[in-house]
């Protein structure tokens, strides 16, 4: 699994960081940062949920 | 589309009227289920002025509309589905607030504010919110029941929290709570609405002016400071933004606190469950947010290009109401949607905070407030119960944000 984000689209809602704090955080500007680009399989469900909850569709999960 | 008969009072419109009323506080208006099943993208006429609008009721379509950049939030655009009386003349003078802005203006202002509402910042605010809640509950217990929980707890907690965050003196709360409540009332005349906006803006104008020269440790001061270099907003923008946050931070959370307490009192088995396992609380809050979906009004849009939703073409210039309350009762996403289920796995997929670039910025702050209020009440006031029969409660059927006017409780 590979996680990428589009910071230009991010609206800083923090849904990702709330849903999956192991993988997502917000920087000082409030925009998304990925803490682990290749999270383990045990985080798969959470990461997919975070991508689904992101209101600006800034998160992509591949592989 | 037939544009023909559109009388100002809406009586002769061929379409069903919007808003539609809830008959049970725990469920959506009765018409929504039929619309979702038979005509998920349908026509309605706005009760306030008889103008036509589209109603979108399925979860996937609501997300689609709110995520579509070809849809505008600008309430000055012709065709925008207004839900309160507003004259053309007043509209011309309205200063857009962030919720009504499109990119790039929206992006510039929102970016300056989001550092104030990150997951981390919200976490840092929790101890102070806990203090506020404890103080209010101390006062409530000292006064003795019965008390109106809306006045004793549900309103002051978000009010104090947002005032501290914005740097608005809480001592003035009686005044701006009144204006703020007025702005949520569908039935105001344009004059009454205008007067409430003006009064609140005059108050905030003074406050912002003061902070321009004497900054404090608060959101408005930090915004002004940042804005010196970013130049994303002028003085009136800042006043408008402060109004949006003050009003938005009040009504919504206050109503949700009271309704959630009511839901727990009406479902003692759920309350017992929460008390025995407080790890359930975050999901329980999502479920309460979903079931009540207290605001169906923040998601008004107007198409700027023709778009297709669920096989229906919505033309440029036509208004759209993407009904999050209807979406949150979509049985294809939430099985048995009328049932309050604190274990529901998909509870967080609700759209009670909206969706897309305008999703409520204060969502995580509201979640923190709800969590602290509910957990503290459960722990400190175990005997909490309604002081009047539930049938006697008065609901805000006519307001932009659903809620209960009073919640008399005792213990
Ligand atoms: S959920 Fe989406 S919009 Fe919100 S902070 Fe994360 S990436 Fe940004």
Tab-separated table of C-alpha atoms and ligand atoms in Angstrom:
chain	number	residue	atom	x	y	z
A	1	UNK	CA	0.000	0.000	0.000
A	2	UNK	CA	1.266	3.443	-0.921
A	3	UNK	CA	-0.201	6.706	0.330
A	4	UNK	CA	0.055	10.015	-1.488
A	5	UNK	CA	-1.659	13.320	-0.883
A	6	UNK	CA	-2.374	16.467	-2.829
A	7	UNK	CA	-1.589	19.347	-0.515
A	8	UNK	CA	-2.921	21.888	-2.971
A	9	UNK	CA	-6.388	20.459	-2.555
A	10	UNK	CA	-6.202	19.878	1.211
A	11	UNK	CA	-8.579	22.095	3.200
A	12	UNK	CA	-7.068	21.226	6.558
A	13	UNK	CA	-10.090	19.542	8.054
A	14	UNK	CA	-7.936	17.087	9.971
A	15	UNK	CA	-10.254	14.163	9.293
A	16	UNK	CA	-7.280	12.080	8.198
A	17	UNK	CA	-5.233	12.842	11.304
A	18	UNK	CA	-8.202	11.996	13.516
A	19	UNK	CA	-8.980	8.764	11.709
A	20	UNK	CA	-5.466	7.477	11.177
A	21	UNK	CA	-2.943	9.351	13.329
A	22	UNK	CA	-0.214	6.782	12.638
A	23	UNK	CA	-0.176	7.724	8.979
A	24	UNK	CA	-1.389	11.328	8.767
A	25	UNK	CA	-0.603	14.535	10.572
A	26	UNK	CA	-1.100	18.229	9.901
A	27	UNK	CA	1.849	20.605	9.658
A	28	UNK	CA	1.981	24.066	11.225
A	29	UNK	CA	-0.091	25.407	8.351
A	30	UNK	CA	-2.736	22.784	9.035
A	31	UNK	CA	-2.109	20.941	5.783
A	32	UNK	CA	-1.814	17.200	5.564
A	33	UNK	CA	1.543	15.446	5.911
A	34	UNK	CA	2.098	11.748	5.435
A	35	UNK	CA	4.047	10.154	8.263
A	36	UNK	CA	4.414	6.759	6.590
A	37	UNK	CA	4.225	6.472	2.844
A	38	UNK	CA	4.104	2.709	2.978
A	39	UNK	CA	2.089	1.801	6.049
A	40	UNK	CA	1.741	-1.820	7.085
A	41	UNK	CA	-1.256	-3.924	6.171
A	42	UNK	CA	-2.677	-3.632	9.685
A	43	UNK	CA	-3.383	0.047	8.920
A	44	UNK	CA	-5.064	-0.649	5.597
A	45	UNK	CA	-8.614	-0.238	6.813
A	46	UNK	CA	-7.911	2.984	8.713
A	47	UNK	CA	-6.058	4.523	5.790
A	48	UNK	CA	-8.872	3.699	3.395
A	49	UNK	CA	-11.375	5.169	5.839
A	50	UNK	CA	-9.265	8.340	6.109
A	51	UNK	CA	-9.158	8.658	2.322
A	52	UNK	CA	-12.898	8.184	2.171
A	53	UNK	CA	-13.556	10.749	4.913
A	54	UNK	CA	-11.293	13.423	3.441
A	55	UNK	CA	-13.737	16.112	2.291
A	56	UNK	CA	-11.460	17.439	-0.428
A	57	UNK	CA	-10.430	14.059	-1.853
A	58	UNK	CA	-6.785	14.844	-1.309
A	59	UNK	CA	-5.692	11.348	-0.318
A	60	UNK	CA	-4.797	8.551	-2.719
A	61	UNK	CA	-4.159	4.980	-1.688
A	62	UNK	CA	-2.627	2.664	-4.260
A	63	UNK	CA	-1.347	-0.898	-4.278
B	1	UNK	CA	-37.828	22.964	-16.576
B	2	UNK	CA	-40.968	25.101	-16.327
B	3	UNK	CA	-40.209	28.553	-15.041
B	4	UNK	CA	-43.809	29.713	-15.469
B	5	UNK	CA	-45.842	29.942	-12.282
B	6	UNK	CA	-43.613	31.211	-9.521
B	7	UNK	CA	-45.774	33.306	-7.280
B	8	UNK	CA	-43.964	35.074	-4.488
B	9	UNK	CA	-45.808	33.124	-1.818
B	10	UNK	CA	-45.099	29.796	-3.477
B	11	UNK	CA	-48.666	28.544	-3.107
B	12	UNK	CA	-49.285	27.653	-6.739
B	13	UNK	CA	-45.941	25.972	-7.325
B	14	UNK	CA	-46.182	22.517	-8.840
B	15	UNK	CA	-43.338	21.321	-6.623
B	16	UNK	CA	-43.295	20.187	-3.007
B	17	UNK	CA	-42.205	22.885	-0.606
B	18	UNK	CA	-38.877	23.096	1.152
B	19	UNK	CA	-38.017	22.979	4.044
B	20	UNK	CA	-39.930	19.888	4.985
B	21	UNK	CA	-40.547	19.385	8.676
B	22	UNK	CA	-39.275	16.662	10.918
B	23	UNK	CA	-42.068	14.930	12.765
B	24	UNK	CA	-39.770	13.013	15.082
B	25	UNK	CA	-36.643	14.678	16.430
B	26	UNK	CA	-34.624	11.494	15.885
B	27	UNK	CA	-35.468	11.112	12.244
B	28	UNK	CA	-35.362	13.021	9.006
B	29	UNK	CA	-38.431	14.718	7.524
B	30	UNK	CA	-40.808	11.990	6.351
B	31	UNK	CA	-40.616	12.968	2.689
B	32	UNK	CA	-36.887	12.311	2.352
B	33	UNK	CA	-37.044	8.501	2.253
B	34	UNK	CA	-39.470	8.543	-0.673
B	35	UNK	CA	-37.365	11.086	-2.540
B	36	UNK	CA	-34.219	9.008	-2.066
B	37	UNK	CA	-35.981	5.929	-3.393
B	38	UNK	CA	-38.009	7.367	-6.267
B	39	UNK	CA	-36.544	10.669	-7.277
B	40	UNK	CA	-33.171	11.244	-5.652
B	41	UNK	CA	-32.572	14.440	-7.616
B	42	UNK	CA	-35.887	16.241	-7.547
B	43	UNK	CA	-37.504	19.658	-7.792
B	44	UNK	CA	-38.904	21.619	-4.875
B	45	UNK	CA	-39.978	25.182	-4.311
B	46	UNK	CA	-38.558	27.274	-1.518
B	47	UNK	CA	-41.197	28.094	1.059
B	48	UNK	CA	-39.707	31.489	1.679
B	49	UNK	CA	-40.055	32.860	-1.857
B	50	UNK	CA	-41.619	30.166	-4.040
B	51	UNK	CA	-38.504	29.851	-6.192
B	52	UNK	CA	-37.558	26.436	-7.547
B	53	UNK	CA	-34.547	24.465	-6.381
B	54	UNK	CA	-33.122	20.997	-6.784
B	55	UNK	CA	-33.090	18.643	-3.828
B	56	UNK	CA	-30.379	15.999	-3.683
B	57	UNK	CA	-31.022	13.257	-1.143
B	58	UNK	CA	-28.707	10.273	-1.671
B	59	UNK	CA	-25.408	10.060	0.186
B	60	UNK	CA	-23.290	9.526	-2.939
B	61	UNK	CA	-24.964	12.386	-4.800
B	62	UNK	CA	-24.675	14.808	-1.900
B	63	UNK	CA	-20.939	14.066	-1.751
B	64	UNK	CA	-20.698	14.424	-5.501
B	65	UNK	CA	-22.396	17.828	-5.553
B	66	UNK	CA	-20.472	19.220	-2.583
B	67	UNK	CA	-17.186	18.032	-4.073
B	68	UNK	CA	-17.828	19.459	-7.535
B	69	UNK	CA	-15.869	22.613	-8.436
B	70	UNK	CA	-18.560	23.514	-11.011
B	71	UNK	CA	-20.905	24.239	-8.150
B	72	UNK	CA	-20.744	27.589	-6.370
B	73	UNK	CA	-21.488	28.638	-2.796
B	74	UNK	CA	-21.802	32.294	-3.752
B	75	UNK	CA	-25.171	33.432	-2.469
B	76	UNK	CA	-25.116	36.465	-4.753
B	77	UNK	CA	-25.301	34.351	-7.882
B	78	UNK	CA	-28.714	34.344	-9.542
B	79	UNK	CA	-30.446	31.062	-8.823
B	80	UNK	CA	-28.871	30.530	-5.410
B	81	UNK	CA	-31.520	28.883	-3.204
B	82	UNK	CA	-31.968	31.310	-0.312
B	83	UNK	CA	-33.818	29.953	2.646
B	84	UNK	CA	-34.586	33.173	4.405
B	85	UNK	CA	-36.138	36.433	3.280
B	86	UNK	CA	-33.550	38.654	1.732
B	87	UNK	CA	-34.252	41.543	-0.594
B	88	UNK	CA	-32.290	42.186	-3.794
B	89	UNK	CA	-31.111	45.426	-2.319
B	90	UNK	CA	-29.806	43.816	0.831
B	91	UNK	CA	-28.199	41.067	-1.149
B	92	UNK	CA	-26.247	43.641	-3.097
B	93	UNK	CA	-24.806	44.917	0.166
B	94	UNK	CA	-24.077	41.576	1.758
B	95	UNK	CA	-20.416	40.914	2.384
B	96	UNK	CA	-19.649	37.300	1.569
B	97	UNK	CA	-18.412	35.168	4.387
B	98	UNK	CA	-16.131	32.232	3.835
B	99	UNK	CA	-18.974	29.757	3.575
B	100	UNK	CA	-20.307	31.765	0.639
B	101	UNK	CA	-16.993	32.250	-1.127
B	102	UNK	CA	-15.567	30.173	-3.928
B	103	UNK	CA	-11.879	29.547	-4.595
B	104	UNK	CA	-9.504	31.305	-4.770
B	105	UNK	CA	-10.864	33.792	-2.170
B	106	UNK	CA	-12.163	30.977	-0.039
B	107	UNK	CA	-8.863	29.119	-0.173
B	108	UNK	CA	-6.854	32.168	0.880
B	109	UNK	CA	-8.975	32.875	3.961
B	110	UNK	CA	-9.450	29.261	4.964
B	111	UNK	CA	-5.721	28.581	4.779
B	112	UNK	CA	-5.107	31.369	7.251
B	113	UNK	CA	-7.554	29.869	9.701
B	114	UNK	CA	-6.905	26.151	9.554
B	115	UNK	CA	-3.847	26.185	11.822
B	116	UNK	CA	-6.293	27.229	14.569
B	117	UNK	CA	-8.373	24.086	14.131
B	118	UNK	CA	-5.940	21.251	13.524
B	119	UNK	CA	-6.323	17.952	15.337
B	120	UNK	CA	-3.370	18.913	17.542
B	121	UNK	CA	-4.671	22.366	18.443
B	122	UNK	CA	-8.040	20.904	19.271
B	123	UNK	CA	-6.355	18.474	21.612
B	124	UNK	CA	-4.551	21.339	23.321
B	125	UNK	CA	-7.876	23.050	23.966
B	126	UNK	CA	-9.358	20.045	25.746
B	127	UNK	CA	-8.155	20.783	29.311
B	128	UNK	CA	-9.672	24.262	29.151
B	129	UNK	CA	-12.944	22.887	27.769
B	130	UNK	CA	-12.980	20.361	30.606
B	131	UNK	CA	-12.619	23.222	33.110
B	132	UNK	CA	-15.450	25.131	31.488
B	133	UNK	CA	-17.699	22.070	31.597
B	134	UNK	CA	-16.808	21.315	35.213
B	135	UNK	CA	-17.524	24.877	36.281
B	136	UNK	CA	-20.910	24.829	34.605
B	137	UNK	CA	-21.821	21.496	36.144
B	138	UNK	CA	-20.659	22.718	39.584
B	139	UNK	CA	-22.961	25.698	39.201
B	140	UNK	CA	-25.812	23.499	38.042
B	141	UNK	CA	-25.437	21.082	40.941
B	142	UNK	CA	-25.159	23.937	43.417
B	143	UNK	CA	-28.366	25.547	42.109
B	144	UNK	CA	-30.241	22.258	42.367
B	145	UNK	CA	-32.730	20.849	39.896
B	146	UNK	CA	-34.795	21.266	37.933
B	147	UNK	CA	-32.763	23.427	35.551
B	148	UNK	CA	-32.944	24.124	31.852
B	149	UNK	CA	-29.934	22.256	30.518
B	150	UNK	CA	-29.816	24.486	27.431
B	151	UNK	CA	-29.162	27.602	29.522
B	152	UNK	CA	-27.153	25.851	32.222
B	153	UNK	CA	-24.784	23.878	30.024
B	154	UNK	CA	-25.519	23.371	26.334
B	155	UNK	CA	-25.258	27.034	25.349
B	156	UNK	CA	-22.590	28.359	27.744
B	157	UNK	CA	-20.026	25.640	26.966
B	158	UNK	CA	-19.656	26.350	23.230
B	159	UNK	CA	-20.235	30.038	23.861
B	160	UNK	CA	-17.398	30.286	26.381
B	161	UNK	CA	-15.154	28.124	24.220
B	162	UNK	CA	-15.607	30.128	21.036
B	163	UNK	CA	-15.401	33.436	22.922
B	164	UNK	CA	-12.068	32.468	24.439
B	165	UNK	CA	-10.763	31.241	21.119
B	166	UNK	CA	-11.833	34.392	19.268
B	167	UNK	CA	-11.020	36.770	22.088
B	168	UNK	CA	-14.597	38.005	22.480
B	169	UNK	CA	-15.445	39.108	26.043
B	170	UNK	CA	-17.911	36.552	27.388
B	171	UNK	CA	-19.413	39.267	29.570
B	172	UNK	CA	-21.304	40.451	26.487
B	173	UNK	CA	-22.742	37.022	25.767
B	174	UNK	CA	-26.403	37.801	26.474
B	175	UNK	CA	-26.323	40.351	23.655
B	176	UNK	CA	-24.636	38.373	20.939
B	177	UNK	CA	-26.419	35.144	21.812
B	178	UNK	CA	-29.658	36.927	21.064
B	179	UNK	CA	-28.402	38.232	17.692
B	180	UNK	CA	-26.903	34.873	16.891
B	181	UNK	CA	-30.179	33.052	17.602
B	182	UNK	CA	-32.024	35.596	15.443
B	183	UNK	CA	-29.757	34.833	12.493
B	184	UNK	CA	-30.802	31.194	12.650
B	185	UNK	CA	-34.503	31.927	12.447
B	186	UNK	CA	-36.136	31.249	9.073
B	187	UNK	CA	-39.129	33.427	9.808
B	188	UNK	CA	-37.510	36.807	10.268
B	189	UNK	CA	-38.483	39.620	7.925
B	190	UNK	CA	-35.632	41.031	5.817
B	191	UNK	CA	-35.620	44.077	8.108
B	192	UNK	CA	-35.345	42.023	11.274
B	193	UNK	CA	-32.624	39.880	9.769
B	194	UNK	CA	-30.735	42.931	8.564
B	195	UNK	CA	-31.004	44.572	11.972
B	196	UNK	CA	-29.584	41.513	13.734
B	197	UNK	CA	-26.668	41.292	11.293
B	198	UNK	CA	-25.999	44.981	11.661
B	199	UNK	CA	-26.057	44.937	15.447
B	200	UNK	CA	-23.714	41.990	15.618
B	201	UNK	CA	-21.392	43.486	13.019
B	202	UNK	CA	-21.233	46.810	14.833
B	203	UNK	CA	-20.259	44.988	17.986
B	204	UNK	CA	-17.594	42.945	16.206
B	205	UNK	CA	-16.377	45.934	14.224
B	206	UNK	CA	-15.447	47.669	17.473
B	207	UNK	CA	-13.768	44.548	18.748
B	208	UNK	CA	-11.710	43.980	15.578
B	209	UNK	CA	-10.699	47.657	15.524
B	210	UNK	CA	-9.473	47.322	19.086
B	211	UNK	CA	-7.465	44.208	18.262
B	212	UNK	CA	-5.882	45.932	15.280
B	213	UNK	CA	-4.072	48.226	17.684
B	214	UNK	CA	-4.025	46.118	20.849
B	215	UNK	CA	-3.667	42.482	19.826
B	216	UNK	CA	-4.330	39.770	22.380
B	217	UNK	CA	-3.625	36.058	22.496
B	218	UNK	CA	-6.578	35.037	20.389
B	219	UNK	CA	-7.625	33.890	16.938
B	220	UNK	CA	-8.765	37.278	15.645
B	221	UNK	CA	-5.490	38.929	16.689
B	222	UNK	CA	-3.441	36.141	15.125
B	223	UNK	CA	-5.477	36.379	11.932
B	224	UNK	CA	-4.938	40.138	11.762
B	225	UNK	CA	-1.218	39.670	12.320
B	226	UNK	CA	-0.903	37.098	9.554
B	227	UNK	CA	-3.078	39.152	7.276
B	228	UNK	CA	-0.564	42.004	7.417
B	229	UNK	CA	1.629	40.025	5.048
B	230	UNK	CA	-0.938	37.797	3.334
B	231	UNK	CA	-3.482	40.541	2.613
B	232	UNK	CA	-6.244	37.957	2.192
B	233	UNK	CA	-8.916	40.016	3.907
B	234	UNK	CA	-9.844	43.625	4.623
B	235	UNK	CA	-11.325	44.940	7.858
B	236	UNK	CA	-14.907	44.115	6.862
B	237	UNK	CA	-13.863	40.594	5.856
B	238	UNK	CA	-12.412	40.063	9.315
B	239	UNK	CA	-15.612	41.312	10.956
B	240	UNK	CA	-17.644	39.000	8.719
B	241	UNK	CA	-15.376	36.081	9.479
B	242	UNK	CA	-15.646	36.751	13.207
B	243	UNK	CA	-19.444	36.780	12.872
B	244	UNK	CA	-19.412	33.488	11.008
B	245	UNK	CA	-17.299	31.814	13.676
B	246	UNK	CA	-19.162	33.324	16.601
B	247	UNK	CA	-22.555	32.308	15.228
B	248	UNK	CA	-21.324	29.002	13.845
B	249	UNK	CA	-19.616	28.105	17.083
B	250	UNK	CA	-22.717	28.771	19.150
B	251	UNK	CA	-25.939	27.476	17.761
B	252	UNK	CA	-24.761	24.268	16.220
B	253	UNK	CA	-22.795	22.797	19.098
B	254	UNK	CA	-25.311	24.036	21.665
B	255	UNK	CA	-28.182	22.352	19.855
B	256	UNK	CA	-26.205	19.184	19.388
B	257	UNK	CA	-25.248	19.010	23.076
B	258	UNK	CA	-28.880	19.314	24.164
B	259	UNK	CA	-30.221	16.870	21.574
B	260	UNK	CA	-27.552	14.320	22.421
B	261	UNK	CA	-28.382	14.495	26.115
B	262	UNK	CA	-32.048	14.084	25.235
B	263	UNK	CA	-31.233	11.034	23.099
B	264	UNK	CA	-29.331	9.463	25.980
B	265	UNK	CA	-32.136	10.176	28.436
B	266	UNK	CA	-34.649	8.668	26.046
B	267	UNK	CA	-32.474	5.586	25.509
B	268	UNK	CA	-31.346	4.517	28.988
B	269	UNK	CA	-29.891	1.291	27.612
B	270	UNK	CA	-27.523	3.314	25.421
B	271	UNK	CA	-26.629	5.526	28.325
B	272	UNK	CA	-25.805	2.484	30.479
B	273	UNK	CA	-23.655	1.120	27.687
B	274	UNK	CA	-21.642	4.338	27.445
B	275	UNK	CA	-21.216	4.456	31.161
B	276	UNK	CA	-19.779	0.965	31.272
B	277	UNK	CA	-17.474	1.476	28.304
B	278	UNK	CA	-16.329	5.003	27.601
B	279	UNK	CA	-14.212	3.938	24.616
B	280	UNK	CA	-17.559	3.805	22.813
B	281	UNK	CA	-18.020	7.543	23.208
B	282	UNK	CA	-16.279	8.840	20.055
B	283	UNK	CA	-18.302	6.567	17.804
B	284	UNK	CA	-21.462	7.293	19.782
B	285	UNK	CA	-20.932	10.985	19.054
B	286	UNK	CA	-20.590	10.328	15.329
B	287	UNK	CA	-23.800	8.346	15.478
B	288	UNK	CA	-25.606	11.158	17.295
B	289	UNK	CA	-24.292	13.659	14.765
B	290	UNK	CA	-25.556	11.411	11.985
B	291	UNK	CA	-29.006	10.758	13.385
B	292	UNK	CA	-29.714	14.428	14.134
B	293	UNK	CA	-27.820	16.062	11.239
B	294	UNK	CA	-29.013	19.338	12.669
B	295	UNK	CA	-28.293	21.619	9.754
B	296	UNK	CA	-29.602	21.013	6.293
B	297	UNK	CA	-29.047	24.627	5.359
B	298	UNK	CA	-25.302	25.087	5.023
B	299	UNK	CA	-25.165	23.065	1.844
B	300	UNK	CA	-27.029	25.352	-0.540
B	301	UNK	CA	-25.263	25.704	-3.875
B	302	UNK	CA	-25.819	26.970	-7.396
B	303	UNK	CA	-24.518	25.272	-10.531
B	304	UNK	CA	-22.167	27.425	-12.612
B	305	UNK	CA	-22.043	24.912	-15.447
B	306	UNK	CA	-24.425	22.162	-16.452
B	307	UNK	CA	-23.718	19.126	-14.305
B	308	UNK	CA	-25.145	15.640	-14.231
B	309	UNK	CA	-26.204	14.116	-10.949
B	310	UNK	CA	-27.818	10.695	-10.821
B	311	UNK	CA	-28.768	10.868	-14.498
B	312	UNK	CA	-30.415	14.285	-14.125
B	313	UNK	CA	-28.955	17.388	-15.741
B	314	UNK	CA	-28.810	20.372	-13.457
B	315	UNK	CA	-28.398	23.484	-15.593
B	316	UNK	CA	-26.050	26.367	-14.964
B	317	UNK	CA	-27.811	28.925	-12.788
B	318	UNK	CA	-30.067	26.452	-11.004
B	319	UNK	CA	-30.049	26.163	-7.235
B	320	UNK	CA	-29.237	22.952	-5.417
B	321	UNK	CA	-29.812	21.866	-1.837
B	322	UNK	CA	-27.588	18.906	-1.072
B	323	UNK	CA	-29.440	17.585	1.944
B	324	UNK	CA	-26.987	16.126	4.406
B	325	UNK	CA	-29.759	15.040	6.736
B	326	UNK	CA	-31.244	12.980	3.892
B	327	UNK	CA	-27.788	11.618	3.009
B	328	UNK	CA	-27.213	10.613	6.614
B	329	UNK	CA	-30.363	8.485	6.554
B	330	UNK	CA	-29.497	6.793	3.275
B	331	UNK	CA	-30.223	3.125	3.935
B	332	UNK	CA	-27.673	1.990	1.363
B	333	UNK	CA	-24.919	3.479	3.543
B	334	UNK	CA	-26.441	3.271	7.020
B	335	UNK	CA	-28.504	0.109	7.451
B	336	UNK	CA	-31.673	0.763	9.430
B	337	UNK	CA	-30.851	4.486	9.524
B	338	UNK	CA	-33.493	5.470	12.073
B	339	UNK	CA	-31.909	3.295	14.741
B	340	UNK	CA	-29.339	4.807	17.047
B	341	UNK	CA	-26.488	2.300	17.065
B	342	UNK	CA	-23.347	3.306	18.902
B	343	UNK	CA	-21.485	0.351	17.364
B	344	UNK	CA	-22.267	1.339	13.784
B	345	UNK	CA	-18.974	0.979	11.928
B	346	UNK	CA	-19.712	3.509	9.223
B	347	UNK	CA	-21.090	6.171	11.600
B	348	UNK	CA	-18.244	8.560	10.744
B	349	UNK	CA	-19.246	8.645	7.103
B	350	UNK	CA	-22.041	11.050	7.998
B	351	UNK	CA	-22.131	14.440	6.321
B	352	UNK	CA	-23.459	16.391	9.299
B	353	UNK	CA	-20.457	18.734	9.030
B	354	UNK	CA	-20.915	19.044	5.292
B	355	UNK	CA	-18.436	17.816	2.716
B	356	UNK	CA	-16.021	19.322	0.245
B	357	UNK	CA	-13.971	22.460	0.634
B	358	UNK	CA	-16.513	24.081	2.975
B	359	UNK	CA	-16.686	21.229	5.444
B	360	UNK	CA	-17.075	22.707	8.916
B	361	UNK	CA	-13.708	23.889	10.127
B	362	UNK	CA	-14.799	23.582	13.743
B	363	UNK	CA	-15.811	19.925	13.391
B	364	UNK	CA	-13.061	18.539	15.571
B	365	UNK	CA	-13.554	21.240	18.170
B	366	UNK	CA	-17.271	20.432	18.258
B	367	UNK	CA	-16.453	16.738	18.662
B	368	UNK	CA	-14.168	17.540	21.593
B	369	UNK	CA	-16.852	19.666	23.260
B	370	UNK	CA	-19.482	16.969	22.820
B	371	UNK	CA	-17.212	14.286	24.162
B	372	UNK	CA	-16.248	16.269	27.242
B	373	UNK	CA	-19.807	17.334	28.007
B	374	UNK	CA	-21.298	13.861	27.654
B	375	UNK	CA	-18.556	12.036	29.541
B	376	UNK	CA	-18.576	14.566	32.378
B	377	UNK	CA	-22.351	14.495	32.697
B	378	UNK	CA	-22.407	10.704	32.734
B	379	UNK	CA	-19.784	10.632	35.448
B	380	UNK	CA	-20.877	13.523	37.621
B	381	UNK	CA	-24.664	13.501	37.321
B	382	UNK	CA	-25.596	9.819	37.291
B	383	UNK	CA	-29.193	10.488	38.256
B	384	UNK	CA	-29.857	12.891	35.371
B	385	UNK	CA	-33.422	12.712	34.027
B	386	UNK	CA	-35.989	14.841	32.239
B	387	UNK	CA	-38.017	17.099	34.506
B	388	UNK	CA	-40.982	17.234	32.112
B	389	UNK	CA	-42.581	14.596	29.876
B	390	UNK	CA	-40.633	14.332	26.610
B	391	UNK	CA	-43.791	15.151	24.616
B	392	UNK	CA	-43.796	18.646	26.085
B	393	UNK	CA	-40.433	19.657	24.638
B	394	UNK	CA	-40.481	22.326	21.941
B	395	UNK	CA	-38.274	21.735	18.923
B	396	UNK	CA	-36.711	24.292	16.609
B	397	UNK	CA	-38.718	23.136	13.625
B	398	UNK	CA	-38.592	26.552	12.046
B	399	UNK	CA	-34.921	27.340	12.500
B	400	UNK	CA	-31.909	26.892	10.223
B	401	UNK	CA	-30.316	24.670	12.827
B	402	UNK	CA	-32.448	22.033	14.484
B	403	UNK	CA	-32.552	21.750	18.235
B	404	UNK	CA	-34.662	21.979	21.342
B	405	UNK	CA	-35.604	25.331	22.889
B	406	UNK	CA	-35.442	24.142	26.482
B	407	UNK	CA	-34.396	20.907	28.110
B	408	UNK	CA	-35.659	20.874	31.720
B	409	UNK	CA	-33.745	18.267	33.694
B	410	UNK	CA	-33.278	17.209	37.274
B	411	UNK	CA	-31.254	14.506	39.091
C	1	LIG	S1	-8.741	14.965	5.589
C	1	LIG	FE1	-8.184	15.762	3.582
C	1	LIG	S2	-8.610	17.941	3.700
C	1	LIG	FE2	-8.576	17.179	5.776
C	1	LIG	S3	-6.468	17.521	6.499
C	1	LIG	FE3	-6.575	15.441	5.706
C	1	LIG	S4	-5.992	15.631	3.568
C	1	LIG	FE4	-6.459	17.686	4.249
